[in-house]
Coordinates of C-alpha atoms in Angstrom, one line a residue:
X1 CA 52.8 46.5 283.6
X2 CA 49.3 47.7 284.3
X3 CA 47.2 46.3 287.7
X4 CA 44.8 44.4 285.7
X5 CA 48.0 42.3 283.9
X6 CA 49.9 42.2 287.0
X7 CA 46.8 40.1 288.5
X8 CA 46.5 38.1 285.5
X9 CA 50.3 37.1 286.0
X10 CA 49.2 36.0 289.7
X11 CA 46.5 33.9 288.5
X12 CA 49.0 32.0 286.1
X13 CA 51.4 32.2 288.9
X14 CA 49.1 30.7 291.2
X15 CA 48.0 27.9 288.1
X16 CA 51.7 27.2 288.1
X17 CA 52.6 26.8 291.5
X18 CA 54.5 23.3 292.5
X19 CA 52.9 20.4 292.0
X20 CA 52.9 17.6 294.7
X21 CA 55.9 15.0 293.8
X22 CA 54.0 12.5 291.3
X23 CA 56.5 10.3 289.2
X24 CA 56.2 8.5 286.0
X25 CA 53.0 8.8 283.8
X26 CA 51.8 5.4 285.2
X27 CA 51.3 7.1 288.9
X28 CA 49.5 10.3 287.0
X29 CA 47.4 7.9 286.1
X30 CA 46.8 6.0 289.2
X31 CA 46.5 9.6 290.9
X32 CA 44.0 10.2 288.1
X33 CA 41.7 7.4 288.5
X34 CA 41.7 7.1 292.5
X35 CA 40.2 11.0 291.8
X36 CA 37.5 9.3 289.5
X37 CA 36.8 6.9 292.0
X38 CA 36.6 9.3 294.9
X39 CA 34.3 11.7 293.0
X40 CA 32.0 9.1 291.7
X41 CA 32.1 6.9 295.6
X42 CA 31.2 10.8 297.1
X43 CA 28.5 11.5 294.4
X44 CA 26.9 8.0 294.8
X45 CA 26.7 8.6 298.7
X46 CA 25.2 11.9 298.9
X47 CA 22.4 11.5 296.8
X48 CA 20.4 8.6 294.8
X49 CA 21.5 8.7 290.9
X50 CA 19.7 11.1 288.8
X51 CA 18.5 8.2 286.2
X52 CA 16.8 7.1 289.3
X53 CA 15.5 10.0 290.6
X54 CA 13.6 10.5 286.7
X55 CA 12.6 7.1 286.8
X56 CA 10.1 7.4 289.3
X57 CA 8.8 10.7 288.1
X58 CA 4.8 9.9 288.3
X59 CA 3.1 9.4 285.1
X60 CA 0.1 11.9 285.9
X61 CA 2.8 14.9 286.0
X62 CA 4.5 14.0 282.9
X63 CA 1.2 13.6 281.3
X64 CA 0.2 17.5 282.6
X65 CA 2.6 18.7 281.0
X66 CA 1.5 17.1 278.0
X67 CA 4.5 15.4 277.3
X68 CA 4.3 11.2 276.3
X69 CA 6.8 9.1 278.3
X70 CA 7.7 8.4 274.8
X71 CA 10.5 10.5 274.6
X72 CA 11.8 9.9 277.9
X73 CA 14.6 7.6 279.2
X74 CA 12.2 5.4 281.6
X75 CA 14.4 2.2 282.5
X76 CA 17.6 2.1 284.0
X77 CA 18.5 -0.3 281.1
X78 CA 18.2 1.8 278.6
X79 CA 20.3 4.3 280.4
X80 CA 23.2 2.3 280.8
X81 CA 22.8 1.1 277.6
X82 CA 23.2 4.8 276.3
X83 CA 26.3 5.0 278.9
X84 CA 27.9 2.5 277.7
X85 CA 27.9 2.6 274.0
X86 CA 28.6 6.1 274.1
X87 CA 31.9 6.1 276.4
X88 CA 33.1 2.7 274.4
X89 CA 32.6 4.9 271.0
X90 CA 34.5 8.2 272.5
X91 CA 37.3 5.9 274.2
X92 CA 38.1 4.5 270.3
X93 CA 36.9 7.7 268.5
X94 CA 38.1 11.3 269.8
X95 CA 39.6 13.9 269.0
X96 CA 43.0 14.7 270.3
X97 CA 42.4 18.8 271.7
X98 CA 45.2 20.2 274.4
X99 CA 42.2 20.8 277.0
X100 CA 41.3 17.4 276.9
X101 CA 44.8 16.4 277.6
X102 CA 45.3 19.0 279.9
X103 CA 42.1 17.9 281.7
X104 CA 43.5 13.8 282.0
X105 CA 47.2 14.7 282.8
X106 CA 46.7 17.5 285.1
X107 CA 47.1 16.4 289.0
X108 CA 46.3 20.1 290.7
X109 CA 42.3 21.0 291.0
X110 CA 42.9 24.6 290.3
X111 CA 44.8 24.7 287.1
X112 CA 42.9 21.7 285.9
X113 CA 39.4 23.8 286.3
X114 CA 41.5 26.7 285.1
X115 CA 42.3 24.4 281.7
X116 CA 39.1 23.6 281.4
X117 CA 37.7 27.3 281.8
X118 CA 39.3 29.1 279.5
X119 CA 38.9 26.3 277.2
X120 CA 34.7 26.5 277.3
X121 CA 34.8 29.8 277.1
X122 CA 36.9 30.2 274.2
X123 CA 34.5 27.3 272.7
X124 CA 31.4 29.5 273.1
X125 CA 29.5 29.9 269.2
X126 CA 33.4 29.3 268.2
X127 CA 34.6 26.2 265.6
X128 CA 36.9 23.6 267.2
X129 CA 39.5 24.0 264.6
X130 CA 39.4 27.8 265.0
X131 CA 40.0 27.7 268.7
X132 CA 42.9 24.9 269.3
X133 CA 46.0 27.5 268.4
X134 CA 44.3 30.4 270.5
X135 CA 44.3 28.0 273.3
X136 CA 47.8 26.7 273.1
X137 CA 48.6 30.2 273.4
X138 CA 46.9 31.2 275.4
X139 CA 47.6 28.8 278.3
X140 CA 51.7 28.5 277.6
X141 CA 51.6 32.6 278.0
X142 CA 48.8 34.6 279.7
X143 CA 49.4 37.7 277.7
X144 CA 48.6 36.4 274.9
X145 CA 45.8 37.2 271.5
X146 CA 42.1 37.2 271.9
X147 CA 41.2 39.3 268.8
X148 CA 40.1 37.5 265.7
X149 CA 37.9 34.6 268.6
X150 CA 35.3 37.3 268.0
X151 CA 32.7 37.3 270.7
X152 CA 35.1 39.4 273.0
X153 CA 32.6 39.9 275.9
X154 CA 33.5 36.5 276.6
X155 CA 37.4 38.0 277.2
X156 CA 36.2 40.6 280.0
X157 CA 34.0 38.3 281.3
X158 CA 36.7 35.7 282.0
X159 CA 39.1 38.3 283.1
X160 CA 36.8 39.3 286.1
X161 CA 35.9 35.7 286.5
X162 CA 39.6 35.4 287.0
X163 CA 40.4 38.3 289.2
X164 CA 37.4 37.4 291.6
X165 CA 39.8 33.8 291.7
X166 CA 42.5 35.3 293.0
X167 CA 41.4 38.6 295.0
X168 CA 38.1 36.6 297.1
X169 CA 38.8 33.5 296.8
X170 CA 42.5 32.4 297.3
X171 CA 43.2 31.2 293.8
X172 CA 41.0 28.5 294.3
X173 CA 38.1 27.2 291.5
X174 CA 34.8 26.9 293.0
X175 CA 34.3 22.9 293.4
X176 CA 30.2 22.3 292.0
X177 CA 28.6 23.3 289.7
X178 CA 26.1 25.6 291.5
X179 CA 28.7 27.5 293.2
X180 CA 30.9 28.2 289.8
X181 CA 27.7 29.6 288.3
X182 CA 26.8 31.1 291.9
X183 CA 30.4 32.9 292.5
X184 CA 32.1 33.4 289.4
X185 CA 30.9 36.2 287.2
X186 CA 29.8 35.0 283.2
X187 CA 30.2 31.4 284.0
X188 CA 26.4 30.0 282.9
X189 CA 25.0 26.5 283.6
X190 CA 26.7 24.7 280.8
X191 CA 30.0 26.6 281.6
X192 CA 29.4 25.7 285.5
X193 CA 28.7 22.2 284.3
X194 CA 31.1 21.7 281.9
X195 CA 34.0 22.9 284.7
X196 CA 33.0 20.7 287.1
X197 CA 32.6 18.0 285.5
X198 CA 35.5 17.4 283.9
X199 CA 37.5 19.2 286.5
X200 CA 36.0 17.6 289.4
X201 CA 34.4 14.8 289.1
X202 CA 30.7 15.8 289.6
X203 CA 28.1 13.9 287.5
X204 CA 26.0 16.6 286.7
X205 CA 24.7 16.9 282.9
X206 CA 25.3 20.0 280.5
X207 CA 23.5 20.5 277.1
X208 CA 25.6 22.9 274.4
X209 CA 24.3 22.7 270.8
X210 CA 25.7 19.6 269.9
X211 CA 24.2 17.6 273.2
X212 CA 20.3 19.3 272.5
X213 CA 20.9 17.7 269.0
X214 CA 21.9 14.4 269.8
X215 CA 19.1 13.9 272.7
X216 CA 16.2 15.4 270.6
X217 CA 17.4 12.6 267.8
X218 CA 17.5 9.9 270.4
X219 CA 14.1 10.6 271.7
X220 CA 12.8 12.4 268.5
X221 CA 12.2 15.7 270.3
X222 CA 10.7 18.1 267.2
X223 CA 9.7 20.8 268.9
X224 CA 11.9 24.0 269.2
X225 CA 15.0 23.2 271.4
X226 CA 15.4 27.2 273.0
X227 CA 11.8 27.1 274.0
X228 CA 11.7 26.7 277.7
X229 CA 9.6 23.8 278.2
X230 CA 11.8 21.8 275.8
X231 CA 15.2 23.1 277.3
X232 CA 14.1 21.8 280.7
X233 CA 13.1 18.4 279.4
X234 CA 16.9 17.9 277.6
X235 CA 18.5 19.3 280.9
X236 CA 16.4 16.4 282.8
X237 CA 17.6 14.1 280.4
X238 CA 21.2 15.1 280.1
X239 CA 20.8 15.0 284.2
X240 CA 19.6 11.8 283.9
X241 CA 22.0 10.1 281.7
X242 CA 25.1 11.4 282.6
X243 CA 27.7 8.5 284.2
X244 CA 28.3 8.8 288.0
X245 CA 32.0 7.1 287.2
X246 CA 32.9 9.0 284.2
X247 CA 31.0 12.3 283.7
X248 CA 33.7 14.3 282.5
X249 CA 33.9 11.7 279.3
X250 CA 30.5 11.2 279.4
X251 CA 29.3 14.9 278.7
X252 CA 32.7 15.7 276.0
X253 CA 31.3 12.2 274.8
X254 CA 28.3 13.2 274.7
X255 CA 29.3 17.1 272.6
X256 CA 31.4 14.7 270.3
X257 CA 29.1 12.8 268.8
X258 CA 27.0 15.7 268.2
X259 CA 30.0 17.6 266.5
X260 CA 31.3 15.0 264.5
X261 CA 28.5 12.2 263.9
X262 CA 25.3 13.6 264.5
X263 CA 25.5 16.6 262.7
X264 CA 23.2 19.3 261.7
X265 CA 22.5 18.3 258.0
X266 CA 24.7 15.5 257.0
X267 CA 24.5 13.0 260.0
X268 CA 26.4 9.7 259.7
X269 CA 23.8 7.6 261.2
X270 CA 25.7 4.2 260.5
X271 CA 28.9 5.3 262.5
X272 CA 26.5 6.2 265.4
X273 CA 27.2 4.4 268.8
X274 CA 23.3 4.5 270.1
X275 CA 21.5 4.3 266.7
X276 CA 20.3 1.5 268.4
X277 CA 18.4 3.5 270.9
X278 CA 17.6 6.6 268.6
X279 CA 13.9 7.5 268.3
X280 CA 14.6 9.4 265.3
X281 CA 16.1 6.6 263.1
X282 CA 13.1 4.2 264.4
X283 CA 10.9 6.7 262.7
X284 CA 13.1 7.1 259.1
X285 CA 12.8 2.9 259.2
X286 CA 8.9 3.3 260.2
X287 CA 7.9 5.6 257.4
X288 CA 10.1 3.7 254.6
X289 CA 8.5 0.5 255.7
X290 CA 4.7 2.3 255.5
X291 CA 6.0 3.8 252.2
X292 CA 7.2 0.5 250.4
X293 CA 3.3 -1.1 251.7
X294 CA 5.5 -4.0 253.2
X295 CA 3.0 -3.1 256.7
X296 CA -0.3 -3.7 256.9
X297 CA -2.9 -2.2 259.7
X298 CA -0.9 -1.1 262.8
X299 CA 3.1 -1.5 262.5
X300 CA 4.6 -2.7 265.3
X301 CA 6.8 0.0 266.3
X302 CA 6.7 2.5 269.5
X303 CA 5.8 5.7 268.7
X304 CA 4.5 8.6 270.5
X305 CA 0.9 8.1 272.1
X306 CA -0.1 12.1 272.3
X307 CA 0.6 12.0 268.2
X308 CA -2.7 14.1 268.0
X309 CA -0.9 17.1 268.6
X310 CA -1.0 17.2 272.3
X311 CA 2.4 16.6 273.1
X312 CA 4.4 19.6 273.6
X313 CA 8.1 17.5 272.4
X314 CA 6.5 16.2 269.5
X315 CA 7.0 18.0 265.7
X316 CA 4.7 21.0 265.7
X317 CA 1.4 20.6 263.2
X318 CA 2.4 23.4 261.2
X319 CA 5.2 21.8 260.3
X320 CA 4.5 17.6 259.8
X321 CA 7.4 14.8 259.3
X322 CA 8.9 15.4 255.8
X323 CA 10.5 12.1 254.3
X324 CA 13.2 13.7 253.0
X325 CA 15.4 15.1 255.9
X326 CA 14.7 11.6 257.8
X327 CA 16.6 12.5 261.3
X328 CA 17.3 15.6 260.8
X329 CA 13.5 16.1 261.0
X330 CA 15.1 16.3 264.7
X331 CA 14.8 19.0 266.0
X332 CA 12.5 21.8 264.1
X333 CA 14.1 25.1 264.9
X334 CA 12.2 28.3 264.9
X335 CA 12.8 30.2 261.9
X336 CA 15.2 33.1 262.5
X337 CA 14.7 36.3 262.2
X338 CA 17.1 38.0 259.6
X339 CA 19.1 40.7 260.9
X340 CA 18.3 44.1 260.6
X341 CA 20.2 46.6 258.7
X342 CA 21.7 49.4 259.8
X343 CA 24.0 51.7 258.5
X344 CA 26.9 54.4 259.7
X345 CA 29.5 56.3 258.2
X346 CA 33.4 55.7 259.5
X347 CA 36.8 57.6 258.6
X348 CA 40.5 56.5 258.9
X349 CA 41.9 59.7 260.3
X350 CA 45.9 59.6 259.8
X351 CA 49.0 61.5 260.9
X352 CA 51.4 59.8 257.7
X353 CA 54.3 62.0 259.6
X354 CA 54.2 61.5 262.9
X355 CA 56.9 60.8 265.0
X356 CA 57.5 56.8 265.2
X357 CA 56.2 56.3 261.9
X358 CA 52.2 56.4 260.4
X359 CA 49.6 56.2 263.3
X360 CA 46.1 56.2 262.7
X361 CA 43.0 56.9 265.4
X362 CA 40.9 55.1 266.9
X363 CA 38.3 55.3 269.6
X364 CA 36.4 53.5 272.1
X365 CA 33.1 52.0 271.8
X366 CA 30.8 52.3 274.9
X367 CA 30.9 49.5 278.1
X368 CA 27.9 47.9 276.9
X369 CA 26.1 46.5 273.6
X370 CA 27.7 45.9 270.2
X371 CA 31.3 45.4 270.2
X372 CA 31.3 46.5 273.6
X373 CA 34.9 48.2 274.7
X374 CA 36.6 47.2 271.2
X375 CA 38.1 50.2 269.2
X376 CA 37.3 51.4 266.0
X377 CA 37.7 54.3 263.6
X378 CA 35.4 57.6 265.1
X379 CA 32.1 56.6 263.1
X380 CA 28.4 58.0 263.4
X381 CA 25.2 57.3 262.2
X382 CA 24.4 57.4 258.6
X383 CA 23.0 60.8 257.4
X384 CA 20.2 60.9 254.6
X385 CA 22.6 63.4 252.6
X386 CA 26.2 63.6 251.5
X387 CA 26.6 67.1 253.0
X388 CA 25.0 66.0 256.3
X389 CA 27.0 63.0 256.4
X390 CA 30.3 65.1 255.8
X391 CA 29.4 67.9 258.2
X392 CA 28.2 64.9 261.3
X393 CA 31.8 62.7 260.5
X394 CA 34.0 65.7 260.3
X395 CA 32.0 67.3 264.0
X396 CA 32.9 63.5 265.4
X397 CA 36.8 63.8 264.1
X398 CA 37.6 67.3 265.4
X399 CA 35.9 65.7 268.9
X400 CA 38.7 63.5 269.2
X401 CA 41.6 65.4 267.2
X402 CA 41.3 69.1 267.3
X403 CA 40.2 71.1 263.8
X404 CA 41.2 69.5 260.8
X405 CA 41.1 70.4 256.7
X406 CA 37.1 69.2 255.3
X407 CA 38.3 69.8 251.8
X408 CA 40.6 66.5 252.6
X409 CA 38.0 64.2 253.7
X410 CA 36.8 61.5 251.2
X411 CA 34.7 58.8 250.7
X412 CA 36.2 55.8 249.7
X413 CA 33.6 53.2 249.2
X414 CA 31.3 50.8 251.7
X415 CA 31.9 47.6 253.8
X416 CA 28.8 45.3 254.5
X417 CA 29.5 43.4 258.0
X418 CA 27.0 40.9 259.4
X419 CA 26.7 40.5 262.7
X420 CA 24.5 37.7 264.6
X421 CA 21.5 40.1 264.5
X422 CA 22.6 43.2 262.8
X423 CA 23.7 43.5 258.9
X424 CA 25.9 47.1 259.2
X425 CA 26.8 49.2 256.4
X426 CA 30.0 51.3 256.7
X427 CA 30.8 54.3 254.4
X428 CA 34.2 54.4 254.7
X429 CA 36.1 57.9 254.7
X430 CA 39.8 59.0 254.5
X431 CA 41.6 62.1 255.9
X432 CA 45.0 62.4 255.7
X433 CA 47.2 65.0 258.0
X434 CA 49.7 66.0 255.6
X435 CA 51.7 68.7 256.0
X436 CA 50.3 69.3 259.5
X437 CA 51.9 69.3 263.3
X438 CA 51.1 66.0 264.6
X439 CA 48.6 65.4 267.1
X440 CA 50.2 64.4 270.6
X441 CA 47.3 64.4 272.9
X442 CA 44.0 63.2 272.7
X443 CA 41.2 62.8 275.3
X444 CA 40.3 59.6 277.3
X445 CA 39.1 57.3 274.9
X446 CA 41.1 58.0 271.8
X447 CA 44.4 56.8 271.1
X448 CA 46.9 56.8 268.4
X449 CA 48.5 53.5 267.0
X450 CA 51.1 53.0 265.2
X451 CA 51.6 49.9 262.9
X452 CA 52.3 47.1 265.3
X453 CA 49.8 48.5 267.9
X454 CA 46.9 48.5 265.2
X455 CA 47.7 44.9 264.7
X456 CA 47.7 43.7 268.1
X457 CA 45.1 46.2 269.2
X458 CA 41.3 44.4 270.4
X459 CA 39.9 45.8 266.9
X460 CA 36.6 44.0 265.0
X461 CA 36.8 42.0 261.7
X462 CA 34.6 45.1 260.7
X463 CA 37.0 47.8 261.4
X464 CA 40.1 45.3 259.6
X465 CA 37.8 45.4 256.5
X466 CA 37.6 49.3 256.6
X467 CA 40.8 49.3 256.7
X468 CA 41.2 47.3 254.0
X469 CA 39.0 49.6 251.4
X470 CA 41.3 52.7 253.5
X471 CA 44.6 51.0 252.0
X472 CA 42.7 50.1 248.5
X473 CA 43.3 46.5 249.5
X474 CA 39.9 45.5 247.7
X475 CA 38.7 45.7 244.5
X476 CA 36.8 48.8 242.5
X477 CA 37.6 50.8 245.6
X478 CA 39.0 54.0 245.7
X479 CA 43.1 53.7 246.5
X480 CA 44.2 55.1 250.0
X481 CA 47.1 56.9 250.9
X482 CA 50.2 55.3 249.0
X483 CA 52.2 57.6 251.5
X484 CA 51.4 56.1 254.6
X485 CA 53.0 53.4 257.0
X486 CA 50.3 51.2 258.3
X487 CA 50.1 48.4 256.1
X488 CA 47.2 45.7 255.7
X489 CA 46.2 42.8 258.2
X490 CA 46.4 40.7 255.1
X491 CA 50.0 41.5 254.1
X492 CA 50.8 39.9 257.9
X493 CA 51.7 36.3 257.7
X494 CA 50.5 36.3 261.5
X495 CA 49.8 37.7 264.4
X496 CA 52.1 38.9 267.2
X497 CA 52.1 37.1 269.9
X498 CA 52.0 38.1 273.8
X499 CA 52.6 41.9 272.9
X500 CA 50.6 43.7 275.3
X501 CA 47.8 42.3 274.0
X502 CA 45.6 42.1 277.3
X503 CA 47.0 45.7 278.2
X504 CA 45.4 46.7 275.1
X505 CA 41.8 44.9 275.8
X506 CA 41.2 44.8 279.2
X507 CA 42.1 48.3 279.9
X508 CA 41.5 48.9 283.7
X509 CA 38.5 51.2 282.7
X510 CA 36.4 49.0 280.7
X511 CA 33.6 47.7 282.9
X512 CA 33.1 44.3 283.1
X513 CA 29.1 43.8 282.5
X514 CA 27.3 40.3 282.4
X515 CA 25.4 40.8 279.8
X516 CA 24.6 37.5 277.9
X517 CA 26.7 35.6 276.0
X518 CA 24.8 35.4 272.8
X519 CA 24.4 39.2 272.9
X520 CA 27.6 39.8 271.8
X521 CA 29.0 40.3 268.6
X522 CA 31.8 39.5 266.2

């Protein structure tokens, strides 16, 4: 067992230690809610509510800043309005996920924020449906598979998150917000939020994709939601409407209802808890009342008094209300950029005779950037020509291996890979070390896997698919090597489980950068 899994094992060990004596499920319970109480009794003292706080923001600075109060929660009414509706809908409506039950049932602080954790992160740009098997997993066995979440920067990040946990801070979870973003390394303000939150009891307010949705609907906020202006105002508004007595629910009330009513293109507007309160259908039933001539001169409904194109939350001019998206009008994002194409050439070396059965090499990509730390087939950049290309990939091979044949190098075909910002092209090559001594040693950063350890190796989707075209798994490619040992990722029914998987990925020299989340690729 390497260091870095041997401390992972005392964080779980220290996750798992003895709980105090608690009894039936009807004393969790009591135990649960007395922690509610405490939390929101503590929060309540300290400092006046945040609703209040936003209330008695003066006008004159809200109006410098050229936003109308129009899209602001400005009465306590309205905000427990929004409370209450909300929690009442995710009480009847959600969805059972293990973290959430882990969250309710769970008496000790630290494994409780520890649940919650690994659960956000894993969460990050990843589908709910993908994520709820990883994270059963992952929490009944530590060493257990992170390839195939994509986004693996996330993985280190939480692994040094983790370590810092146990090695400088006594296996406790910071307790706030401000001091899990302050001391624990890749943990962001939602994360931070999120954590404490649920795990503790703090009503502070997080906004995800899902919350920035719901809030620019319910106060018709058009303008671009990642601009900086705007992502302050739906922090001050998820700050101000978050429940004092329940702000765990509240905010995974809060991300429900913008993951499973108010969606991106297809919102269900009549099974909404607050359409009641939402700026964004009042507009939909303004315009089709203007459009059927039923109101004459001014209508009689609230809408935004900078609507000259002052007001910085309002639709930009360039692009106006268009009747046919109705709410989803809310919010106009800025048109993406399309990713830019790249291209490189890649070659499955492989040793079909080597002792153990097939192995094939792979290599180590740098610290930082794409893929950062993951291994892949030795590639380089694409080369104008086919003779450049040849002579660049074959330098790159006898790098890692020691000489080796040219005449047996081949191009197969090409794999097209989109990442979030990069479309990469991959001319995929074969060489095959028949007939040859195997190669025992390679130098740091090279390795040689067998079947299993391919598999179960931290290895992109890309790299899977070059394998693929290697093994003349898809079609109109050129067939690989009928002689070798490694089969397909496709021909698995599923992957092993808790086999040195973390040993694999967070090798003890990878560094652990905090670069940001969204940088990273899958």
């Amino acid at each position: 067992m390497t260091p870095l899994v041997s401390r992972l094992s005392r964080l779980w060990a220290i996750m798992r230690k003895p709980r105090a004596a608690v009894g039936s499920g009807h004393r969790r319970q009591a135990a649960s809610q007395e922690r509610r109480q405490k939390h929101a009794k503590s929060n309540s003292q300290a400092k006046p509510s945040a609703c209040d706080g936003l209330a008695r923001q003066p006008e004159e600075v809200v109006l410098q800043a050229s936003v109308s109060p129009y899209h602001l929660f400005r009465d306590i009414a309205e905000v427990t309005a929004f409370r209450r509706s909300l929690l009442s809908w995710y009480d009847q409506e959600k969805r059972d996920l293990p973290w959430r039950r882990r969250a309710e049932d769970e008496v000790d602080p630290d494994r409780r924020a520890y649940a919650v954790w690994v659960s956000e992160v894993m969460l990050q740009q990843t589908q709910v449906a993908t994520v709820i098997n990883y994270y059963t997993g992952w929490m009944q066995e530590v060493n257990q598979l992170w390839a195939g979440l994509g986004y693996y920067s996330r993985g280190r990040r939480l692994q040094e998150g983790a370590r810092k946990v146990v090695e400088e801070l006594g296996g406790h979870m910071p307790r706030t917000a401000e001091t899990l973003q302050q001391l624990l390394p890749g943990v962001g303000r939602y994360t931070a939020g999120a954590i404490a939150s649920i795990a503790f009891g703090q009503a502070t307010g997080v906004v995800d994709g899902n919350v920035a949705r719901v809030l620019c609907r319910v106060r018709a906020i058009g303008a671009d939601p990642s601009s900086t202006l705007v992502s302050q105002r739906l922090w001050g508004l998820a700050q101000q409407l978050v429940d004092p007595a329940r702000p765990g629910d509240f905010n995974q009330a809060a991300m429900e209802l913008g993951a499973t009513v108010c969606t991106p293109q297809r919102p269900l507007c009549s099974q909404c808890p607050v359409q009641s309160l939402c700026r964004a259908r009042q507009r939909v039933e303004r315009e089709q009342l203007l459009a059927s001539r039923s109101l004459s001169g001014n209508p009689d409904v609230e809408e935004c008094a900078l609507n000259t194109g002052q007001c910085q939350l309002c639709l930009p001019a360039s692009e106006p209300w268009d009747q046919t998206l109705g709410v989803v009008n809310f919010p106009r994002k800025a048109s993406r950029k399309p990713p830019r194409e790249e291209s490189s050439a890649t070659c499955v070396l492989e040793q079909p005779g080597a002792l153990g059965g097939a192995q094939i090499l792979l290599v180590q990509r740098p610290n930082s950037g794409l893929l950062a730390g993951l291994w892949e087939f030795p590639s380089v950049t694409w080369e104008p020509s086919e003779q450049l290309q040849r002579k660049a990939l074959l330098q790159e091979l006898q790098r890692w291996a020691g000489p080796l044949p040219a005449t047996r190098l081949r191009h197969l075909g090409e794999v097209v890979h989109t990442f979030s910002h990069i479309k990469l092209t991959y001319q995929v090559y074969g060489l095959a070390l028949e007939g040859q001594t195997p190669v025992t040693t390679v130098p740091a950063g090279a390795r040689w896997l067998t079947q299993e350890e391919f598999h179960t190796a931290a290895v992109s989707t890309a790299m899977k698919k070059v394998f693929r075209v290697y093994q003349g798994q898809q079609p109109g490619t050129c067939k690989g090597s009928k002689r070798s040992q490694v089969s397909s990722p496709c021909s698995r029914k599923k992957p092993c489980m808790g086999q040195q998987v973390l040993d694999n990925f967070f090798r003890p020299h990878i560094s652990t950068d905090a670069s940001n989340l969204n940088s990273a690729a899958q």
